[in-house]
PDB file of C-alpha atoms in Angstrom:
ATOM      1  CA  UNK A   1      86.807  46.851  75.265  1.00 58.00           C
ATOM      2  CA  UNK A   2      88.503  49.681  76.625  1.00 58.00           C
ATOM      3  CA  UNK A   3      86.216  51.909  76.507  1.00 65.00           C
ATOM      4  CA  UNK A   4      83.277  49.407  78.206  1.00 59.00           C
ATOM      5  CA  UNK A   5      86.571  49.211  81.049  1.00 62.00           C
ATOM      6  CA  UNK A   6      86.507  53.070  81.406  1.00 67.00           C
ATOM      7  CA  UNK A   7      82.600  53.332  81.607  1.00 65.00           C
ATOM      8  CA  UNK A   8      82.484  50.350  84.429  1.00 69.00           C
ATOM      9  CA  UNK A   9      85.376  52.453  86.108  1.00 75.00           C
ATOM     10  CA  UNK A  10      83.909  55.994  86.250  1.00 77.00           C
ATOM     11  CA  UNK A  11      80.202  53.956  86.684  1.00 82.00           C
ATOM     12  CA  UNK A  12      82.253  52.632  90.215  1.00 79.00           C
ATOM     13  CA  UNK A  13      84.009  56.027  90.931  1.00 80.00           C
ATOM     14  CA  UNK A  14      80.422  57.758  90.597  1.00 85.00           C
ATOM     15  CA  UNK A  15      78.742  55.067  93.033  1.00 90.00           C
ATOM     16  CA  UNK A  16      81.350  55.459  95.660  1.00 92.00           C
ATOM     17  CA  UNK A  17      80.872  59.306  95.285  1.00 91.00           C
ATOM     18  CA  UNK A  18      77.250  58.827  96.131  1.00 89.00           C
ATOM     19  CA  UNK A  19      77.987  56.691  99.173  1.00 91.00           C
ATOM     20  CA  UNK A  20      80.436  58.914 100.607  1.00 93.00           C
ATOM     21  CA  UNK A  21      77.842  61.819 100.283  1.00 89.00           C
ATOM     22  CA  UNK A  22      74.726  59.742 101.503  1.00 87.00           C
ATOM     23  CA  UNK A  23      77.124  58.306 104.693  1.00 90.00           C
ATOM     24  CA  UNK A  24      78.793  62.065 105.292  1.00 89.00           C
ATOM     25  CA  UNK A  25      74.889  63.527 104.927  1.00 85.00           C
ATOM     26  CA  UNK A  26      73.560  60.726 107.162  1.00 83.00           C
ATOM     27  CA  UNK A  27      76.031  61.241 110.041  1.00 86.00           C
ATOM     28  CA  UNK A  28      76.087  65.172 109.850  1.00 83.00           C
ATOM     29  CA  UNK A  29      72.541  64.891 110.426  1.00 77.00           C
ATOM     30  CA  UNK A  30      73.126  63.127 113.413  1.00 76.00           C
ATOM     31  CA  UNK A  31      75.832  65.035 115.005  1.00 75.00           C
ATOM     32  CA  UNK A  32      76.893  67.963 113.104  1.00 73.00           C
ATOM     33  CA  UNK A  33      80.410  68.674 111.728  1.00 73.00           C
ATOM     34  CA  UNK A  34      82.175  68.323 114.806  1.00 78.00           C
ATOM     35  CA  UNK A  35      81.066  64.966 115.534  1.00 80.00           C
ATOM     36  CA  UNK A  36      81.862  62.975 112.380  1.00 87.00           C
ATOM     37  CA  UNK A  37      85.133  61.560 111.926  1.00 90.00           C
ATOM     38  CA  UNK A  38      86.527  60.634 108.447  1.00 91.00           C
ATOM     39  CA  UNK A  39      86.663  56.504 109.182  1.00 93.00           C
ATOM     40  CA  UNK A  40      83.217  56.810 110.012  1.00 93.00           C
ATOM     41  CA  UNK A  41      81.966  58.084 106.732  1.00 93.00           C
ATOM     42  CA  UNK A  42      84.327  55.803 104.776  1.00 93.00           C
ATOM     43  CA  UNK A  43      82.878  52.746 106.836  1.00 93.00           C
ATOM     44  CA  UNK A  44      79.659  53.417 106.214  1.00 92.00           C
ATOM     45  CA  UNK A  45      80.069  54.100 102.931  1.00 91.00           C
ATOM     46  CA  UNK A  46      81.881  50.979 102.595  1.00 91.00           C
ATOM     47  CA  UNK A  47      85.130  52.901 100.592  1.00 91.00           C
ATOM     48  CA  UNK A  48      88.340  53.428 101.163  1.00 91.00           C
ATOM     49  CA  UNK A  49      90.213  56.622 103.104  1.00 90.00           C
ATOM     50  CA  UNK A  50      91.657  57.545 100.077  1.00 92.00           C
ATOM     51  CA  UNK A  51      88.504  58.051  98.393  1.00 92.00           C
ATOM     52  CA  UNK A  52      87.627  61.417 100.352  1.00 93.00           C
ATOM     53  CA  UNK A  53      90.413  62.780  99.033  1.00 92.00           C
ATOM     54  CA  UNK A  54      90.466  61.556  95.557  1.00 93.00           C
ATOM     55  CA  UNK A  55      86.281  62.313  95.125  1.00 92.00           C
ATOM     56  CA  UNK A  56      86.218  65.335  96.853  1.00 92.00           C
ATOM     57  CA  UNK A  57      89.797  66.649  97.830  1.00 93.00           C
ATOM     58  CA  UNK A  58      89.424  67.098 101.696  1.00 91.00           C
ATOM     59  CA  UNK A  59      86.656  65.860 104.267  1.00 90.00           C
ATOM     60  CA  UNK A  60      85.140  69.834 104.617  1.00 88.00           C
ATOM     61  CA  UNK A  61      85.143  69.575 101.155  1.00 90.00           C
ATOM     62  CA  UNK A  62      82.652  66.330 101.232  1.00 91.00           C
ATOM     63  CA  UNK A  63      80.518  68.122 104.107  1.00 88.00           C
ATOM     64  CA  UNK A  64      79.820  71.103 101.824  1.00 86.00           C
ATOM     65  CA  UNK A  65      79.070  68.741  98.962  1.00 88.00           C
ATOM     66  CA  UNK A  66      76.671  66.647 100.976  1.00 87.00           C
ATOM     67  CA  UNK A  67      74.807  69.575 102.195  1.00 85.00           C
ATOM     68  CA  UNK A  68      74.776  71.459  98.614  1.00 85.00           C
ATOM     69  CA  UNK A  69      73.435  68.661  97.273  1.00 85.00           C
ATOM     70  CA  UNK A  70      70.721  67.944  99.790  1.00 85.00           C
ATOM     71  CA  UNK A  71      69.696  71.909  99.811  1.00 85.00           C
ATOM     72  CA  UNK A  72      69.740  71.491  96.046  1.00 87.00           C
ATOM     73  CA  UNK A  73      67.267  69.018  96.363  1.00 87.00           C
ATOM     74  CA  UNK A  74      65.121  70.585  98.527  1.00 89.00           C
ATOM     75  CA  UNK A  75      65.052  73.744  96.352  1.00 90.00           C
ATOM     76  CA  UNK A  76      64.078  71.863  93.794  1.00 92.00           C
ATOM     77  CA  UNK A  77      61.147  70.364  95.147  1.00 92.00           C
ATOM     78  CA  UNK A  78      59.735  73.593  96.603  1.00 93.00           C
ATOM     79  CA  UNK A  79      60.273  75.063  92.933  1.00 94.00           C
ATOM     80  CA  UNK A  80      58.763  72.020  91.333  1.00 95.00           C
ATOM     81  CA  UNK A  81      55.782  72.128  93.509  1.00 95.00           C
ATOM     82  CA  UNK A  82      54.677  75.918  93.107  1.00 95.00           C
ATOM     83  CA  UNK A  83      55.857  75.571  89.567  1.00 95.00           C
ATOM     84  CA  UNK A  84      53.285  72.731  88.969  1.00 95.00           C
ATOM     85  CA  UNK A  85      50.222  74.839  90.536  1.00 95.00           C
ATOM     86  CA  UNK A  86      47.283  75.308  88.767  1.00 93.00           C
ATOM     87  CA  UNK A  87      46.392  79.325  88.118  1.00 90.00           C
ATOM     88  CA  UNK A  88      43.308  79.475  89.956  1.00 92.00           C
ATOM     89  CA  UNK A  89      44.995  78.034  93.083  1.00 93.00           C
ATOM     90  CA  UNK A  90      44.667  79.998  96.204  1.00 95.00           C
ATOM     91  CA  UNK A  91      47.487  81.006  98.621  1.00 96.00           C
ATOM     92  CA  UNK A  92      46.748  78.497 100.963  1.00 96.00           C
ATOM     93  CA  UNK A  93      47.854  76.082  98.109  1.00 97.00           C
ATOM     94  CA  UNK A  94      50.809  77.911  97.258  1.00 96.00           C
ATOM     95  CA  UNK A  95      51.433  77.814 101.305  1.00 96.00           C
ATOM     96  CA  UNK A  96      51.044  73.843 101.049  1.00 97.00           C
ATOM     97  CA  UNK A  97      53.347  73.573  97.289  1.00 96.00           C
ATOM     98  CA  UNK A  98      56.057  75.483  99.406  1.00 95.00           C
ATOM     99  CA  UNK A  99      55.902  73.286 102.871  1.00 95.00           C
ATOM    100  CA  UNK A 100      55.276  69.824 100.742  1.00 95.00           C
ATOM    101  CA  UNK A 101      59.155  68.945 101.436  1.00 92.00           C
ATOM    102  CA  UNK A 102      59.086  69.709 105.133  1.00 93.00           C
ATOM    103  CA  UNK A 103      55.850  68.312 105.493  1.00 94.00           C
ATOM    104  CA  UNK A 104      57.048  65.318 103.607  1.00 92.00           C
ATOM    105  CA  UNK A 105      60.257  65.141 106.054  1.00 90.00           C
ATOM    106  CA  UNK A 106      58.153  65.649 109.714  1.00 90.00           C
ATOM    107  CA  UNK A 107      55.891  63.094 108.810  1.00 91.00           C
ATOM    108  CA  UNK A 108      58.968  60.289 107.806  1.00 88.00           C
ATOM    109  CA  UNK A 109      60.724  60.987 110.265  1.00 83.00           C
ATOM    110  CA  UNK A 110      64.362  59.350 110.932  1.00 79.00           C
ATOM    111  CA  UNK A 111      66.717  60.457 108.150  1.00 75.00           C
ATOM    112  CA  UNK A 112      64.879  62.266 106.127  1.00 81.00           C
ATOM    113  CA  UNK A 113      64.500  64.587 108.852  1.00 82.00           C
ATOM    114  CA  UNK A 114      67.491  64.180 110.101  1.00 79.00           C
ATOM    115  CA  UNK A 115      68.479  65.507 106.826  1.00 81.00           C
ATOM    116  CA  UNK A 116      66.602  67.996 106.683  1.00 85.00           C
ATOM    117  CA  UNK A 117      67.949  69.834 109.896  1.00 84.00           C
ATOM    118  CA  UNK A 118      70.715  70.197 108.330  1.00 82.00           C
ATOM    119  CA  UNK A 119      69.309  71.653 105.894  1.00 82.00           C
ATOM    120  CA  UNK A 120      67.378  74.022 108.293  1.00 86.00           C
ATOM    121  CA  UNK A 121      70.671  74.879 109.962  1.00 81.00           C
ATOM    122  CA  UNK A 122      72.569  76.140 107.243  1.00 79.00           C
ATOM    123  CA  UNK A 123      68.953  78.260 105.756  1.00 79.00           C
ATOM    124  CA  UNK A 124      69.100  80.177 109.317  1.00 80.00           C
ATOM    125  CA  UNK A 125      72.694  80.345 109.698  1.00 77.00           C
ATOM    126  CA  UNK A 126      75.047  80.188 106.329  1.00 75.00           C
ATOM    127  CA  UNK A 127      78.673  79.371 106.790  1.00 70.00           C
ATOM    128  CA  UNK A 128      81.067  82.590 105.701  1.00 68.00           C
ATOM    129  CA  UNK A 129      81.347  82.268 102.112  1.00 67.00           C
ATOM    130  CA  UNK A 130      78.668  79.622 101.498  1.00 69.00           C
ATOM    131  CA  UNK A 131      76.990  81.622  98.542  1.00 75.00           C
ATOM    132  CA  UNK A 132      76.884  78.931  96.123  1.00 76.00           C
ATOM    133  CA  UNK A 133      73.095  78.574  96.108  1.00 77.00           C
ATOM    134  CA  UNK A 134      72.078  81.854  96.332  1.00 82.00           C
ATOM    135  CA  UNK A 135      70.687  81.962  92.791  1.00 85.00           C
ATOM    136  CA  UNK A 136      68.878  79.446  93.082  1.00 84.00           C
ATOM    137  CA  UNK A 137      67.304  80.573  97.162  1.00 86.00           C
ATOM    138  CA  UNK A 138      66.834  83.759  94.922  1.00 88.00           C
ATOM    139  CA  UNK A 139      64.864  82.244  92.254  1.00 91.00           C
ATOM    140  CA  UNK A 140      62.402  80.148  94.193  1.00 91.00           C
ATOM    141  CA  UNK A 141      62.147  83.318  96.245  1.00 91.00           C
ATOM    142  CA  UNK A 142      60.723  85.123  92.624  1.00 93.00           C
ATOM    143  CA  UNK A 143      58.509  82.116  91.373  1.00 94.00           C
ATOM    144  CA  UNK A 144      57.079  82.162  94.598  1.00 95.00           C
ATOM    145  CA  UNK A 145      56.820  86.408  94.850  1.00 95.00           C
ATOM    146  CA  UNK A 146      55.442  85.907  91.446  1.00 94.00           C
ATOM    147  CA  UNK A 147      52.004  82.861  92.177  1.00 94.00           C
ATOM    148  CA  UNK A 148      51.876  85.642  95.594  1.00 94.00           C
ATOM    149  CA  UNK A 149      51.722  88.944  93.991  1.00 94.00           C
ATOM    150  CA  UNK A 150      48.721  88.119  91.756  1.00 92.00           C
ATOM    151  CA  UNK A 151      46.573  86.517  94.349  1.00 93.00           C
ATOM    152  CA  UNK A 152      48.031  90.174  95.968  1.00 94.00           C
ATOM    153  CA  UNK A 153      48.116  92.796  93.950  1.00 90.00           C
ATOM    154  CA  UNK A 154      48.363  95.609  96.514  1.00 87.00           C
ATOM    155  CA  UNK A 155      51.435  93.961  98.418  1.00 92.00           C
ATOM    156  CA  UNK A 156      55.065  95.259  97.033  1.00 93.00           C
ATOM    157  CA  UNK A 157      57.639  93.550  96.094  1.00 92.00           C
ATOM    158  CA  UNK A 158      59.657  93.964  98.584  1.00 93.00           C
ATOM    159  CA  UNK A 159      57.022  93.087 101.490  1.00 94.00           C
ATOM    160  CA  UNK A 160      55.916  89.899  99.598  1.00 94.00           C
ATOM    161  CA  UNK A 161      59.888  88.863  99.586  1.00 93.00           C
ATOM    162  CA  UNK A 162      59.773  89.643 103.353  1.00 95.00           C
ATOM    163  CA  UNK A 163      56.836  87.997 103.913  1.00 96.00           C
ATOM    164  CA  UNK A 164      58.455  84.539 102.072  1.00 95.00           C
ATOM    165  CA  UNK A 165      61.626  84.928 104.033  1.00 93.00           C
ATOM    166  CA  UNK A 166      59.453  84.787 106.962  1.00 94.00           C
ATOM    167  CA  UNK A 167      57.903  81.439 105.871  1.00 94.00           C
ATOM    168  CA  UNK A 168      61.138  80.247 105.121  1.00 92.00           C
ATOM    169  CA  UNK A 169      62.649  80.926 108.081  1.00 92.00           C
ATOM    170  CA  UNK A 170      59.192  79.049 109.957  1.00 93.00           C
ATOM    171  CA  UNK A 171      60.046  75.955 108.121  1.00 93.00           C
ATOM    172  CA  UNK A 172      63.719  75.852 109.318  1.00 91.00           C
ATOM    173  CA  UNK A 173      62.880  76.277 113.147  1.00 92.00           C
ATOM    174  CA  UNK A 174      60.030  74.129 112.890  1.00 90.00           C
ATOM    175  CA  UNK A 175      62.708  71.061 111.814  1.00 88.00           C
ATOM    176  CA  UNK A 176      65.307  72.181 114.590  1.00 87.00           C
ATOM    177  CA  UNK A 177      62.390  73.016 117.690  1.00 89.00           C
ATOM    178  CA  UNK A 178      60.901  70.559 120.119  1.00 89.00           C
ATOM    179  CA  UNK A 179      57.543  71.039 118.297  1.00 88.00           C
ATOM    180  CA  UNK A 180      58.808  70.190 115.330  1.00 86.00           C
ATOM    181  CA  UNK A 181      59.595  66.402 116.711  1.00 84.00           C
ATOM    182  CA  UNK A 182      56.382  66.584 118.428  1.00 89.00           C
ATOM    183  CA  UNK A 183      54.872  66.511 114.538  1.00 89.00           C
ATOM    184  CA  UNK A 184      56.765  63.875 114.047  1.00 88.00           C
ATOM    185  CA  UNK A 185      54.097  62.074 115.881  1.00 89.00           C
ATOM    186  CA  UNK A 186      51.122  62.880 113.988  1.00 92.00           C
ATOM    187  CA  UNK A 187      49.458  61.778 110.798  1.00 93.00           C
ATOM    188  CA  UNK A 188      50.819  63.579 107.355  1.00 93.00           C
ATOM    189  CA  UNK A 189      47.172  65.205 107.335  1.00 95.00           C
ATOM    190  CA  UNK A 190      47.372  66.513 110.610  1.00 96.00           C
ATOM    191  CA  UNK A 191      50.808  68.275 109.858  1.00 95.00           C
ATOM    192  CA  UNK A 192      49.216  69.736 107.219  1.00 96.00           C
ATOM    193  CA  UNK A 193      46.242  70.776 108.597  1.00 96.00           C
ATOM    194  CA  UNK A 194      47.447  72.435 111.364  1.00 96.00           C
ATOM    195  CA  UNK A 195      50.926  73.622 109.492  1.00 96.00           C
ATOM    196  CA  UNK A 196      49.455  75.067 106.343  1.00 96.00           C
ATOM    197  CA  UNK A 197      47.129  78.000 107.870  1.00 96.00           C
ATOM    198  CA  UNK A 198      50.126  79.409 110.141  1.00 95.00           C
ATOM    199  CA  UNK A 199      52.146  79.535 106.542  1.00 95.00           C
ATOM    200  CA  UNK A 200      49.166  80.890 104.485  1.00 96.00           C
ATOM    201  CA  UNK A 201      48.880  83.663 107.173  1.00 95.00           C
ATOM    202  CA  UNK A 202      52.376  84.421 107.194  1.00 95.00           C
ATOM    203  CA  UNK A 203      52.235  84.946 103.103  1.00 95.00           C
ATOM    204  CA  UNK A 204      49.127  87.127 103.493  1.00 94.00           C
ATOM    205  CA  UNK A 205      49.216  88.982 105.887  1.00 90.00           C
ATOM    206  CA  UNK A 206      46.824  90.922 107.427  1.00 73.00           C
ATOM    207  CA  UNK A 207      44.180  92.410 105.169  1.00 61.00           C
ATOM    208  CA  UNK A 208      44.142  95.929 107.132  1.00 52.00           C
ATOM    209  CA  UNK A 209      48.308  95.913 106.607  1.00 51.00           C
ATOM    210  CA  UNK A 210      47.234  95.131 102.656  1.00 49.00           C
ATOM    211  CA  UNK A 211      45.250  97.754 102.317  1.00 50.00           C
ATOM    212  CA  UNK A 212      47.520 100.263 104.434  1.00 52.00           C
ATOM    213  CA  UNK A 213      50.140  99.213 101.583  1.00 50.00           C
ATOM    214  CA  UNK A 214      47.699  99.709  99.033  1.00 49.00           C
ATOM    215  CA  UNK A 215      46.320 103.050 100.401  1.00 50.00           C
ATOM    216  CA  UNK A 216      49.826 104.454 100.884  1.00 52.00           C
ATOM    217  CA  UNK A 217      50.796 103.417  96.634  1.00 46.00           C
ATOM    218  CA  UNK A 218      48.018 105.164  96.147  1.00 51.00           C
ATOM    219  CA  UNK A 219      49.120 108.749  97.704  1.00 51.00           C
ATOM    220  CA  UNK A 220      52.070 108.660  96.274  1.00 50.00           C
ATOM    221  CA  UNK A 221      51.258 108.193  92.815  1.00 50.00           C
ATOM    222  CA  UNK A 222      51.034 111.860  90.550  1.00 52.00           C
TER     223      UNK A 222
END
């Protein structure tokens, strides 16, 4: 009996964690850091004050965690997606595996966007110290270097990690510009019609630049 009391208790605890970081995620979406008081994440979240501190320890403390676990997420749907590729697949699929969360989130709309612009804000500009996920930026980084590099075989690895940053860096202004609420307008096939090219061009490059790279390998082999 005690033990079914101290399951239902940490079953409650873990609920009212959740809530706290869907409400803190929710309103930091809206208005960033600076706008979100501490009562209005509780109310929402329908807890108490206390809770903040007991859950998370301070109200920064909740922010981080609600964004960690939101870039988490997104991470692991990009990974998921160019993971679950099929080997012949061209890079204009591997463009579209590595959108499919934005994508997802400009053609929802509301909160799920919302959400994701914070994500976007923190990809192009990291708080000091916020190097938690930086194993796992770098590893979706390599599986995607890795699906690149055979469909381009003369590209190094350096330019195909420059050329992914690039992408990466599209998707986060495209959530935080005016166009990117323009998309927010148009059919999930039109976003991806229009979106996937600009990203498959970004990972290819130009085939002249491809075969300067592969030219230049060349001369400096023995």
């Amino acid at each position: 009996m005690a033990t079914e009391r101290t399951d239902q208790r940490r079953e409650a605890g873990r609920r009212t964690r959740d809530r706290l970081m869907d409400a803190a995620l929710e309103l930091l979406a809206q208005r960033g850091q600076e706008g979100v008081t501490l009562r209005e994440i509780t109310d929402r979240a329908e807890a108490n004050v206390a809770a903040v501190s007991y859950h998370f320890g301070s109200l920064k403390a909740l922010f981080d965690a609600a964004i960690e676990h939101a870039l988490e997420r997104y991470l692991d749907a990009q990974m998921n997606a160019v993971a679950s590729l099929d080997p012949a697949a061209g890079i204009e699929d591997l463009a579209a595996a590595f959108a499919g969360p934005m994508m997802r989130a400009l053609a929802a709309g509301g909160r799920e966007l919302a959400v994701m612009r914070t994500v976007a804000r923190v990809g192009i500009d990291p708080p000091q110290g916020w190097d938690r996920l930086a194993a796992k930026f770098q590893q979706s980084r390599r599986d995607v270097a890795e699906v690149l590099s055979s469909k381009l075989p003369g590209v190094d690895e350096q330019e195909l990690n420059f050329r992914i940053r690039c992408a990466a860096g599209l998707l986060n202004w495209l959530a935080l510009a005016p166009i990117g609420a323009e998309l927010t307008a148009e059919p999930a096939e039109q976003i991806e019609r229009w979106l996937v090219p600009v990203l498959a061009g970004a990972l290819h490059g130009s085939p002249a630049a491809t075969s300067r790279a592969s030219a230049r390998r060349d001369s400096q082999r023995p």
